[in-house]
XYZ file of C-alpha atoms in Angstrom:
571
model
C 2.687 -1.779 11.989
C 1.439 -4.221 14.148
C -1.639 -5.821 14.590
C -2.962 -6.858 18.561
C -2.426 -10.161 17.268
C 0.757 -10.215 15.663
C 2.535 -11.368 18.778
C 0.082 -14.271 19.442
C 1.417 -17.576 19.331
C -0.180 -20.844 20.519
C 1.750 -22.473 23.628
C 2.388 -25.762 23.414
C 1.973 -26.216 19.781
C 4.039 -28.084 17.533
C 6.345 -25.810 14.719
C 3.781 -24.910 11.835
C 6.015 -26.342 9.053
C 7.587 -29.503 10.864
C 6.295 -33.076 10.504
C 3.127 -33.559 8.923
C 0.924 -34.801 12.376
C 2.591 -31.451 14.043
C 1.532 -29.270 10.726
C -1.967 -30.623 10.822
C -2.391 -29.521 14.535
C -1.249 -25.914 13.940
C -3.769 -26.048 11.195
C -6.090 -27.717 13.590
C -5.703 -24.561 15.725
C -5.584 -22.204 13.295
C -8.746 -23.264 12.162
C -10.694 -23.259 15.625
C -9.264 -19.765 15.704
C -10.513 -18.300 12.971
C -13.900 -20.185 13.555
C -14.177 -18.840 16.889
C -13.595 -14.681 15.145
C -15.637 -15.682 12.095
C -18.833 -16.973 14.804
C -18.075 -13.942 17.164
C -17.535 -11.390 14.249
C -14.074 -10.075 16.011
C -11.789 -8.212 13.966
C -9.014 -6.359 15.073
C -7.859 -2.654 13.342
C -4.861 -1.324 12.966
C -3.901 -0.194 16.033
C -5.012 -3.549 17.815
C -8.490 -2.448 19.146
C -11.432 -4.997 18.795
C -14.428 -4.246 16.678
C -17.122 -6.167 15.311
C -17.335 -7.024 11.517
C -20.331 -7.687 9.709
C -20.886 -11.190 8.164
C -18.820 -12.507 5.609
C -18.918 -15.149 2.686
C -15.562 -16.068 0.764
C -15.747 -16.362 -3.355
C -12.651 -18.238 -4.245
C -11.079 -17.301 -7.814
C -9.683 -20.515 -9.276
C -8.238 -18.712 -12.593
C -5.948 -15.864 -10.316
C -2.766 -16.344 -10.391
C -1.634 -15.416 -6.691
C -4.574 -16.908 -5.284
C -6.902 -14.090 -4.177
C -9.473 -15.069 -1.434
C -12.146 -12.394 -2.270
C -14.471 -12.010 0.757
C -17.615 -9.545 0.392
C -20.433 -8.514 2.773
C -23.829 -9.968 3.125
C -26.011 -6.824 3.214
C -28.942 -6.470 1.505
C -27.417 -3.106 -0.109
C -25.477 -2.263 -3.218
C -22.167 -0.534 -2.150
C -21.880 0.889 -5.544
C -25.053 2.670 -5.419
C -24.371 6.256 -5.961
C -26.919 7.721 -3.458
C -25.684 5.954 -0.210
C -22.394 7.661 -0.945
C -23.382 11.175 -1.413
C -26.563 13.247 -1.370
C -26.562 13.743 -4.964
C -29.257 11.891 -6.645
C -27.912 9.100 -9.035
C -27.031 10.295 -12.055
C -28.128 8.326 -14.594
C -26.983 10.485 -18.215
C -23.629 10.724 -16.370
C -22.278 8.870 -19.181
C -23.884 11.030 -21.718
C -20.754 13.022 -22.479
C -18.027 10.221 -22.611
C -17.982 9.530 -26.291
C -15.676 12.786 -27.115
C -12.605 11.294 -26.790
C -10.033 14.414 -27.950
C -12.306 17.760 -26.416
C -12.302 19.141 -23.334
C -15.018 17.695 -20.860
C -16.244 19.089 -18.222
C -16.754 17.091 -15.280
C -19.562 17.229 -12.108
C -18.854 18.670 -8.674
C -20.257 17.006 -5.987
C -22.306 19.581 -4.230
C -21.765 17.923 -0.848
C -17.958 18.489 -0.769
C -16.103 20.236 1.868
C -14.715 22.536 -0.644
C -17.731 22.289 -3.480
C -18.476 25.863 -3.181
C -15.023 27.104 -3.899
C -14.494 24.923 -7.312
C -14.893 26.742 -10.359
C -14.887 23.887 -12.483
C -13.274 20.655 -12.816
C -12.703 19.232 -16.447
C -11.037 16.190 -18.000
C -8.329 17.270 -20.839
C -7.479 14.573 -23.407
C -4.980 16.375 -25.394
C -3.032 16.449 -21.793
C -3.985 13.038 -20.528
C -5.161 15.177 -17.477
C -7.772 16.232 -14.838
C -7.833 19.731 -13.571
C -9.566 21.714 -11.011
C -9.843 25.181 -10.944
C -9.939 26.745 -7.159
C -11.268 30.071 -6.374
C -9.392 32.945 -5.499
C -9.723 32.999 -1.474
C -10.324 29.215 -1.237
C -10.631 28.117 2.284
C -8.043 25.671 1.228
C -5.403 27.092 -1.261
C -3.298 24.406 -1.438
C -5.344 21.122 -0.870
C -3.610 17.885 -0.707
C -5.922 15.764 -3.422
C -6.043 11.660 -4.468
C -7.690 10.949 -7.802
C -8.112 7.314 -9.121
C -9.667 6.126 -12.499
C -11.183 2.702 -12.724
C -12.146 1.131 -15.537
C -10.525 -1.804 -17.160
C -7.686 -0.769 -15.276
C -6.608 0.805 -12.922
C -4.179 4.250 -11.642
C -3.835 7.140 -9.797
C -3.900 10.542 -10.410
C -0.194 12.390 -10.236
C -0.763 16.484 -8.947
C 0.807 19.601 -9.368
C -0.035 22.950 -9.644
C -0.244 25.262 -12.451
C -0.597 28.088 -13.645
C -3.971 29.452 -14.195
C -5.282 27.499 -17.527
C -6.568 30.354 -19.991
C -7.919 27.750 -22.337
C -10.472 26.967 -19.620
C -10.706 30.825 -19.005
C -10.281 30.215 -15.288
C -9.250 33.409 -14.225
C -8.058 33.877 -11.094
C -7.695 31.463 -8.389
C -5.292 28.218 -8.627
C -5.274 25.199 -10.806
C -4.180 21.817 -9.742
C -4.221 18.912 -12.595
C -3.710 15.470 -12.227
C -1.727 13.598 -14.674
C -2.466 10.007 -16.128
C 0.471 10.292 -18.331
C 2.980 7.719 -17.209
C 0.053 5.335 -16.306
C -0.965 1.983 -18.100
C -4.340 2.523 -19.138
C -6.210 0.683 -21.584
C -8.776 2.737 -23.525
C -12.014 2.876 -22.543
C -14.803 4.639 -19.983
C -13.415 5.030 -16.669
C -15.155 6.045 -13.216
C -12.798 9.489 -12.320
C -13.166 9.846 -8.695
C -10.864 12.813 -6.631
C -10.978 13.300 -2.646
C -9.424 16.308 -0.653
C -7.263 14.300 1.994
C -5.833 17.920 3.423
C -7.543 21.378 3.212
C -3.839 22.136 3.418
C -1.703 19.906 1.612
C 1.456 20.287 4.221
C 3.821 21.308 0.752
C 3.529 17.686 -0.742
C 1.442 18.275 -3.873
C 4.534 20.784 -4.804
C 7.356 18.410 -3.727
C 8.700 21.601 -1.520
C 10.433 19.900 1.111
C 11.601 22.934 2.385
C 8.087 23.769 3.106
C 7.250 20.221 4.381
C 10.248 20.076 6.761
C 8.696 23.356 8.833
C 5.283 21.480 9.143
C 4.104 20.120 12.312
C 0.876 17.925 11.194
C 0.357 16.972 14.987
C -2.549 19.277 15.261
C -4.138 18.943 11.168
C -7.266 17.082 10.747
C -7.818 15.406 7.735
C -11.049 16.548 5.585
C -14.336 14.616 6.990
C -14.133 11.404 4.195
C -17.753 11.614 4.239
C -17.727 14.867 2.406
C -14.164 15.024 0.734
C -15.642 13.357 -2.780
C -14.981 16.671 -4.789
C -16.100 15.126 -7.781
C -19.821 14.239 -8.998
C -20.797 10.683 -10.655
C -18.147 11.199 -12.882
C -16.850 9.154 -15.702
C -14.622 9.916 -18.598
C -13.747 8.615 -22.359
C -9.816 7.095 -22.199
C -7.411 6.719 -24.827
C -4.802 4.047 -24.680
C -1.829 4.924 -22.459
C 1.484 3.546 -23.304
C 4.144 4.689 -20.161
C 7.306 6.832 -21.317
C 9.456 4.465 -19.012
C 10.478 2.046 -20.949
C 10.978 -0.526 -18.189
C 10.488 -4.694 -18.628
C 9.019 -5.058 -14.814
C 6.074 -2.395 -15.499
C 2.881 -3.914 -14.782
C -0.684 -2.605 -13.885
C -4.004 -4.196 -12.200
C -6.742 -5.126 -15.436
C -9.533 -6.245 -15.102
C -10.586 -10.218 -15.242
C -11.839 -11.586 -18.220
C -14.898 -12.694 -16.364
C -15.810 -9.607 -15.107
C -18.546 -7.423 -16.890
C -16.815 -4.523 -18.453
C -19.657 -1.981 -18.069
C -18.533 1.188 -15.976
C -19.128 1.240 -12.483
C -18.644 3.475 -9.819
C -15.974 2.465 -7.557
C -15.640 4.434 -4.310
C -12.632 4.898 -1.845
C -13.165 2.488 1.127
C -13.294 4.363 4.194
C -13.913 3.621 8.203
C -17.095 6.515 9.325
C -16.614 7.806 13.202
C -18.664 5.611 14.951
C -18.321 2.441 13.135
C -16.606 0.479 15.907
C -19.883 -1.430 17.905
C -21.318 -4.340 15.988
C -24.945 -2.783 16.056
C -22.939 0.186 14.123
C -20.829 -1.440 11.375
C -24.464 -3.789 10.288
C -26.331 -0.401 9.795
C -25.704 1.437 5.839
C -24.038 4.522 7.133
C -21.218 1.929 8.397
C -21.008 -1.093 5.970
C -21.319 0.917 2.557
C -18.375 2.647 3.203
C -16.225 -0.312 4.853
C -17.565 -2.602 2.050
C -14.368 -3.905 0.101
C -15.074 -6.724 -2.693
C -14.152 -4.825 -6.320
C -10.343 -5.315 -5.873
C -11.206 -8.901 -6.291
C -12.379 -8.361 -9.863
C -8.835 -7.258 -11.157
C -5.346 -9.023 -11.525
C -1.737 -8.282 -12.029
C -0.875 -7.704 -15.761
C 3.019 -7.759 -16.588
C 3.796 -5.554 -19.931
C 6.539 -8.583 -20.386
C 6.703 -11.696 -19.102
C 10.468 -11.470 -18.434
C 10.047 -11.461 -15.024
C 8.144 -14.877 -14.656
C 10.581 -16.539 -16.974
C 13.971 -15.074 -15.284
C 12.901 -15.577 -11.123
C 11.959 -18.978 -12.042
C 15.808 -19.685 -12.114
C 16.145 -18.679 -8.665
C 13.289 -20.518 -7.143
C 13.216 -23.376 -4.834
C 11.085 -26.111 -4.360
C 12.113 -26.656 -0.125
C 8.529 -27.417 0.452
C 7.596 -24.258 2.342
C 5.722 -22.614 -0.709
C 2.749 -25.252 -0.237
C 2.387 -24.889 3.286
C 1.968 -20.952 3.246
C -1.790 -20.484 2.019
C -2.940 -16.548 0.716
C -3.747 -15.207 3.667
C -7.304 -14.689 3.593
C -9.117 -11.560 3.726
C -11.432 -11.905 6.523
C -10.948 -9.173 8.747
C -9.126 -11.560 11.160
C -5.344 -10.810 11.873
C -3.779 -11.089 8.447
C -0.236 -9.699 10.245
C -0.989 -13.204 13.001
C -0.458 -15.523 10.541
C 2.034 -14.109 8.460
C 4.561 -13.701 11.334
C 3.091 -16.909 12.869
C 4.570 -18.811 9.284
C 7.557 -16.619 8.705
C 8.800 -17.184 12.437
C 8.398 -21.009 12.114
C 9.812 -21.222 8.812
C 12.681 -19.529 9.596
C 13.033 -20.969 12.909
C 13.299 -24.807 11.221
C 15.373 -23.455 7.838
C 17.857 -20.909 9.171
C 17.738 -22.288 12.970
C 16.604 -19.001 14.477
C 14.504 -16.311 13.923
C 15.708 -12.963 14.014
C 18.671 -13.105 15.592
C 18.064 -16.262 17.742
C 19.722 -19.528 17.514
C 23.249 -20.245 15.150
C 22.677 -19.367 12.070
C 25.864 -20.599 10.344
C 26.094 -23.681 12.397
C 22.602 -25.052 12.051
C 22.208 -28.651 10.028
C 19.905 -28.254 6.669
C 19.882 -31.799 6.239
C 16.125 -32.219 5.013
C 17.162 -29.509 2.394
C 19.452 -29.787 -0.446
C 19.496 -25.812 -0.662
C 22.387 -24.473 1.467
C 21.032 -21.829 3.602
C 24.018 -20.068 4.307
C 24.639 -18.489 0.967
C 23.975 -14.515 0.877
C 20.711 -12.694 1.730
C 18.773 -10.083 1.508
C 17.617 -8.655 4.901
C 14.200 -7.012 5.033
C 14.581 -4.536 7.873
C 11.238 -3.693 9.451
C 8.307 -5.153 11.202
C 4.678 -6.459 9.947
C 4.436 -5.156 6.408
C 7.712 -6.909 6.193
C 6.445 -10.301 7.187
C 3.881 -10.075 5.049
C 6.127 -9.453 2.148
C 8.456 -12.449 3.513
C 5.515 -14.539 3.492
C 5.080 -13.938 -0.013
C 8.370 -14.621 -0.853
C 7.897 -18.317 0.653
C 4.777 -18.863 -1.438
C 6.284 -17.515 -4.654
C 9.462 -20.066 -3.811
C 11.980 -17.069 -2.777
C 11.910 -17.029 0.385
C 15.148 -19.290 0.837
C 17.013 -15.889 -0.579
C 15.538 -13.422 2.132
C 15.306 -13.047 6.018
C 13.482 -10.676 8.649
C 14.954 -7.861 10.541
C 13.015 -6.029 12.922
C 13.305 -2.401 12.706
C 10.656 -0.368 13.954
C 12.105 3.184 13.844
C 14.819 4.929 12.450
C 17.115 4.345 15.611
C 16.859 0.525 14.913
C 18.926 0.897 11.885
C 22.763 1.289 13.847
C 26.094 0.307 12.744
C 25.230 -2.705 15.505
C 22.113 -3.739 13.678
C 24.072 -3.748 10.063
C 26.956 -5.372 11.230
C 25.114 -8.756 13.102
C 22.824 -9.120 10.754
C 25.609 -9.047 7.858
C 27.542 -11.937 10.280
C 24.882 -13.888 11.290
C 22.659 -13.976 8.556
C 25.030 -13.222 5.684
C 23.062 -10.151 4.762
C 24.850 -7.833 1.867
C 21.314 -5.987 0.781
C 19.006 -4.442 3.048
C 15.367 -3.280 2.388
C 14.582 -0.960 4.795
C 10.477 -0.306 5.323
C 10.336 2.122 7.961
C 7.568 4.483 8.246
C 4.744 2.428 9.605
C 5.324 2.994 13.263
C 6.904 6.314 12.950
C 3.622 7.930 10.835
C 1.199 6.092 14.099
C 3.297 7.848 16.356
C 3.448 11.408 14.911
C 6.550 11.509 13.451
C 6.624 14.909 11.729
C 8.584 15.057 8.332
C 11.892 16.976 9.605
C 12.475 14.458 12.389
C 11.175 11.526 10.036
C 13.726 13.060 7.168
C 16.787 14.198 9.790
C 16.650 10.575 11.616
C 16.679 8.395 8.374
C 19.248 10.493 6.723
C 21.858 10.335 9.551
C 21.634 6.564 10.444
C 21.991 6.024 5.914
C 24.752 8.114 5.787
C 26.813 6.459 8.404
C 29.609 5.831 6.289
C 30.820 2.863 8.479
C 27.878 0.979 7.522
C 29.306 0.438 3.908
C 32.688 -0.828 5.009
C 31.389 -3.427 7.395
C 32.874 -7.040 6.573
C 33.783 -6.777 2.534
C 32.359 -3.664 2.170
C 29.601 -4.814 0.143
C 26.537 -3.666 2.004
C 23.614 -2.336 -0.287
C 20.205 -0.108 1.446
C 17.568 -0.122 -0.652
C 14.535 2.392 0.672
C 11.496 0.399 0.596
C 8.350 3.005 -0.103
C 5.905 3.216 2.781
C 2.871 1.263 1.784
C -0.194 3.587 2.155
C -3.358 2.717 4.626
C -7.017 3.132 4.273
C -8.626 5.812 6.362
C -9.728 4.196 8.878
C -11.361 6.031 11.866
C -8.349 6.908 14.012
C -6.895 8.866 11.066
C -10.064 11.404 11.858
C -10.484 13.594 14.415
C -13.500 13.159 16.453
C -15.454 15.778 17.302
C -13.632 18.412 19.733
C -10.303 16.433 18.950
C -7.185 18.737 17.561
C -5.893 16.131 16.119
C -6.062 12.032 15.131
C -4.360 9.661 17.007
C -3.309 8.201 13.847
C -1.076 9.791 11.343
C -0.833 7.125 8.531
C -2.702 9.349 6.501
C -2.268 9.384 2.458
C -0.414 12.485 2.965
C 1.774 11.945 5.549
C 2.892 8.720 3.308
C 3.211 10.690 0.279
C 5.678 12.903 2.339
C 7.321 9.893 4.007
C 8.178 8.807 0.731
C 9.374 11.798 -0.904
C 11.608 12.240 1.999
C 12.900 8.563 0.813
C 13.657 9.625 -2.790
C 15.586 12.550 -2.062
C 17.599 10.596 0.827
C 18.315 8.036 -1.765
C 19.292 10.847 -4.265
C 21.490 13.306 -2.105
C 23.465 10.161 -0.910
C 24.139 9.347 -4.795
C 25.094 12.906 -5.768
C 27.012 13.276 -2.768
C 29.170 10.032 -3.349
C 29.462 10.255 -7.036
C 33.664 10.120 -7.317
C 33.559 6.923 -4.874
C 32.313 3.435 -5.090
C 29.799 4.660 -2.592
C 27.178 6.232 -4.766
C 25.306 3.215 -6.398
C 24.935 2.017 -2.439
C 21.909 3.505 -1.493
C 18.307 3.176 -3.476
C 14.733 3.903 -3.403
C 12.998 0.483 -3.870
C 9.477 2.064 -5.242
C 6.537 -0.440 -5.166
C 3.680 2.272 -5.772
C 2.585 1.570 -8.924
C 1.886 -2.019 -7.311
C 0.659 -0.612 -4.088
C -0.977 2.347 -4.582
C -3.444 1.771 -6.740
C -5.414 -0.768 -4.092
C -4.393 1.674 -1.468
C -7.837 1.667 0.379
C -8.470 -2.553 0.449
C -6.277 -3.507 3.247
C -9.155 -5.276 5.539
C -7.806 -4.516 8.879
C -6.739 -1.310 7.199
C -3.069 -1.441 7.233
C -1.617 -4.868 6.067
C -2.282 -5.954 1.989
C -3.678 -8.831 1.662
C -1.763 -12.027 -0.720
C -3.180 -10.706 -3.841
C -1.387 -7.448 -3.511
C 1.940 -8.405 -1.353
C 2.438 -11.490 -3.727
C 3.216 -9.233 -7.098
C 5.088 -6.656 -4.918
C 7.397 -9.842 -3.458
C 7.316 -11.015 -7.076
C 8.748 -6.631 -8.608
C 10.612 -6.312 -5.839
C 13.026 -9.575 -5.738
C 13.269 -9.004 -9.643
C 14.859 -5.853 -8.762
C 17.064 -6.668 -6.350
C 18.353 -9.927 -7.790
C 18.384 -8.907 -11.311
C 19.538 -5.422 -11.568
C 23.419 -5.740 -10.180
């Protein structure tokens, strides 16, 4: 989804990557730029509106491996104190009944909650590698869409479902939701459990039911108020080691530094209050506690094998782009600006074009001694693909890959295949469409109806050779910022991106991928379509997106990093 400034360029400047006087103007200009935003305190959101953003400082991380530029606030207040988050007092024996590692705990409700006075109880069960939450019977919200994250030495996210009412717990009547850790990565230790309501009604996603999700209309469905959708207390809990039942070689998961104090710490969802737009707003508490975003910076990506490192070093190439495409720092600037801003001029001078401009197949490489006109992969989209193409330069890859813009379903026609597959040599595509179709109220029977027809257009898998590959990229997930909300009087946001609405989007994309499989299984057709999930990368960082809907380098660098392993090792 685009940025106000993703379509900026500067007139009259020289190509970003050609001769060295030309690159050191565009960095020149770049850095008067980001000087001017940095002195005025600019930032733009993620629907292109300006706001103000409190001051910055940047704490540089020699020892991470995808070069993280961690930026945190200036304000004199601790964004991890418990009592600017809630009303609760802090609760300081909240640790008290951690060491337990095998019976059931029971875990604090935060009185403030939307919903507090219709929890029973919420408790943490070892035996299940689970959290659970008993509701009431006549809950003003039955069938709550809920997020969960434990943070700790690492990092994951909860996994719901309902079940049946838990007579261990002697619940009674009611419902019972648990969230699983199960298939997580989790290395043992005290973890901070925290568990928001997104939707009083979860719109059928929580249960998978797409039956029920396809008769939804969410155009008129508020989100809880993030201010009070913390369901759970100060809340920690004693974890044993994880080890995930999929056995797979790229499975990774965030862990903390080694310089990084171990001692549990709160770590609370990142969200953008009502109100928080003026620059007199965002420098008060009630605005800069909640928009504060510096703890991702304290963890890294963790491989459980280094297979991957060792294997896509035989496809990298050293064509001098990877040095000239710095991690695009997290300063509330325009994160989307620059990475289109390097993509376009990188492609421009390797591939002579960008897009579909210029001759592709004709254009001289002559200051490379990789040929260019070998086969690529085509990642179909708009920002959040730039950004990952920009990682794909830095990491050394990005000679294998090339942008398509797609903003909506409709994009993707037997046109759009076939020219990009003769210009640009393109046999896989990665398609990452759901950005601009969740802005735009999409609901999840037009999002589900348009994707499937324009996938199963059988023509698209006989074009040239008949070697054409779609791969369903997962829609990345973006922090509630405060057009997701509805203001006061409003029946409804003006922005649908919320973590519901992508957990639908995406479980739309799985069963696409899977009816076209089972469908095609006697032909050659059914290993042609694929959901390309990045969420165990993604999801767990969901909230730190600064302008609140592009990742920043840290995060897009190890998803470019999974996701070309996949596609160029698993054929």
């Amino acid at each position: 989804m685009d940025t106000g400034l993703n379509n900026a360029r500067f007139k009259g400047t020289p190509s970003f990557l050609g001769k060295l006087p030309a690159f050191l103007t565009v960095i020149s200009s770049l850095s008067i730029l980001l000087s001017f935003l940095a002195l005025t305190k600019f930032k733009v959101d993620d629907r292109g509106s300006f706001a103000f953003a409190p001051p910055l400082v940047n704490r540089k991380d020699e020892k991470d491996t995808f070069g993280f530029d961690d930026v945190l606030s200036t304000n004199d207040v601790d964004p991890n104190d418990y009592s600017l988050h809630t009303n609760n007092p802090v609760c300081n024996d909240s640790l008290l009944n951690t060491n337990n590692k095998s019976e059931t705990i029971r875990i604090n409700i935060n009185p403030e909650s939307t919903i507090a006075s219709d929890i029973s109880k919420i408790w943490h069960n070892p035996s299940t590698k689970s959290i659970c939450i008993h509701l009431r019977s006549g809950s003003r919200c039955p069938a709550p869409d809920l997020l969960g994250r434990l943070s700790g030495t690492s990092i994951a996210m909860l996994k719901w479902a309902q079940k049946q009412s838990n007579h261990e717990q002697e619940v009674g009547d009611g419902t019972v939701f648990c969230g699983s850790y199960t298939n997580a990565w989790l290395t043992g230790g005290i973890y901070f459990l925290e568990i928001l309501i997104i939707h009083c009604n979860g719109l059928g996603v929580i249960q998978k039911d797409i039956s029920q999700m396809m008769q939804i209309d969410f155009a008129n469905v508020c989100i809880e108020d993030p201010k009070y959708s913390r369901l759970t207390g100060c809340a920690f809990v004693n974890i044993e080691p994880t080890n995930p039942s999929k056995e797979d070689v790229f499975i990774g998961h965030w862990s903390l530094k080694n310089d990084v104090d171990t001692n549990p710490r709160q770590w609370f969802t990142r969200y953008q209050p009502l109100g928080c737009r003026e620059p007199e707003q965002i420098q008060q508490p009630n605005c800069s506690i909640p928009m504060h975003n510096g703890r991702a910076a304290e963890y890294s990506f963790r491989w459980k094998s280094n297979a991957i490192a060792k294997r896509m070093h035989l496809f990298k190439r050293d064509l001098g782009f990877s040095t000239r495409v710095p991690p695009i720092l997290q300063n509330e600037s325009y994160p989307s600006g620059i990475a289109r801003l390097a993509v376009t001029d990188i492609e421009t001078e390797f591939y002579g074009g960008y897009l579909l401009e210029g001759n592709f197949s004709n254009h001289a490489f002559s200051n490379h001694s990789y040929n260019a006109n070998g086969p690529k992969i085509c990642i179909a989209g708009d920002s959040h693909g730039e950004h990952l193409l920009y990682s794909f330069w830095r990491l050394g890859l990005g000679h294998l890959f090339v942008t398509a813009k797609a903003l909506f379903p409709r994009s993707l026609s037997m046109d759009f295949f076939d020219k990009y597959y003769h210009t640009r040599n393109c046999t896989k595509f990665v398609i990452g469409i759901g950005q601009w179709t969740g802005n735009y109220w999409t609901d999840f029977a037009m999002y589900a109806t348009k994707m499937a027809v324009r996938i199963n257009d059988l023509g698209i898998y006989y074009i040239g050779k008949g070697d054409i590959k779609i791969y369903l990229w997962s829609v990345h997930h973006n922090p509630i910022g405060d057009l997701k909300q509805c203001n006061p009087g409003e029946t409804g946001p003006k922005d649908f991106r919320n973590p519901t609405v992508i957990d639908g989007y995406n479980i739309l994309l799985r069963n696409i991928a899977s009816d076209f499989r089972t469908k095609h299984i006697p032909t050659n057709l059914s290993s042609r379509v694929e959901f390309l999930d990045t969420n165990f990368i993604t999801y767990p960082l969901w909230d730190t997106a600064f302008d609140f809907c592009h990742f920043t380098s840290q995060i897009s660098d190890v998803e470019a990093m999974y996701m070309a392993a996949k596609l160029l090792l698993e054929d």
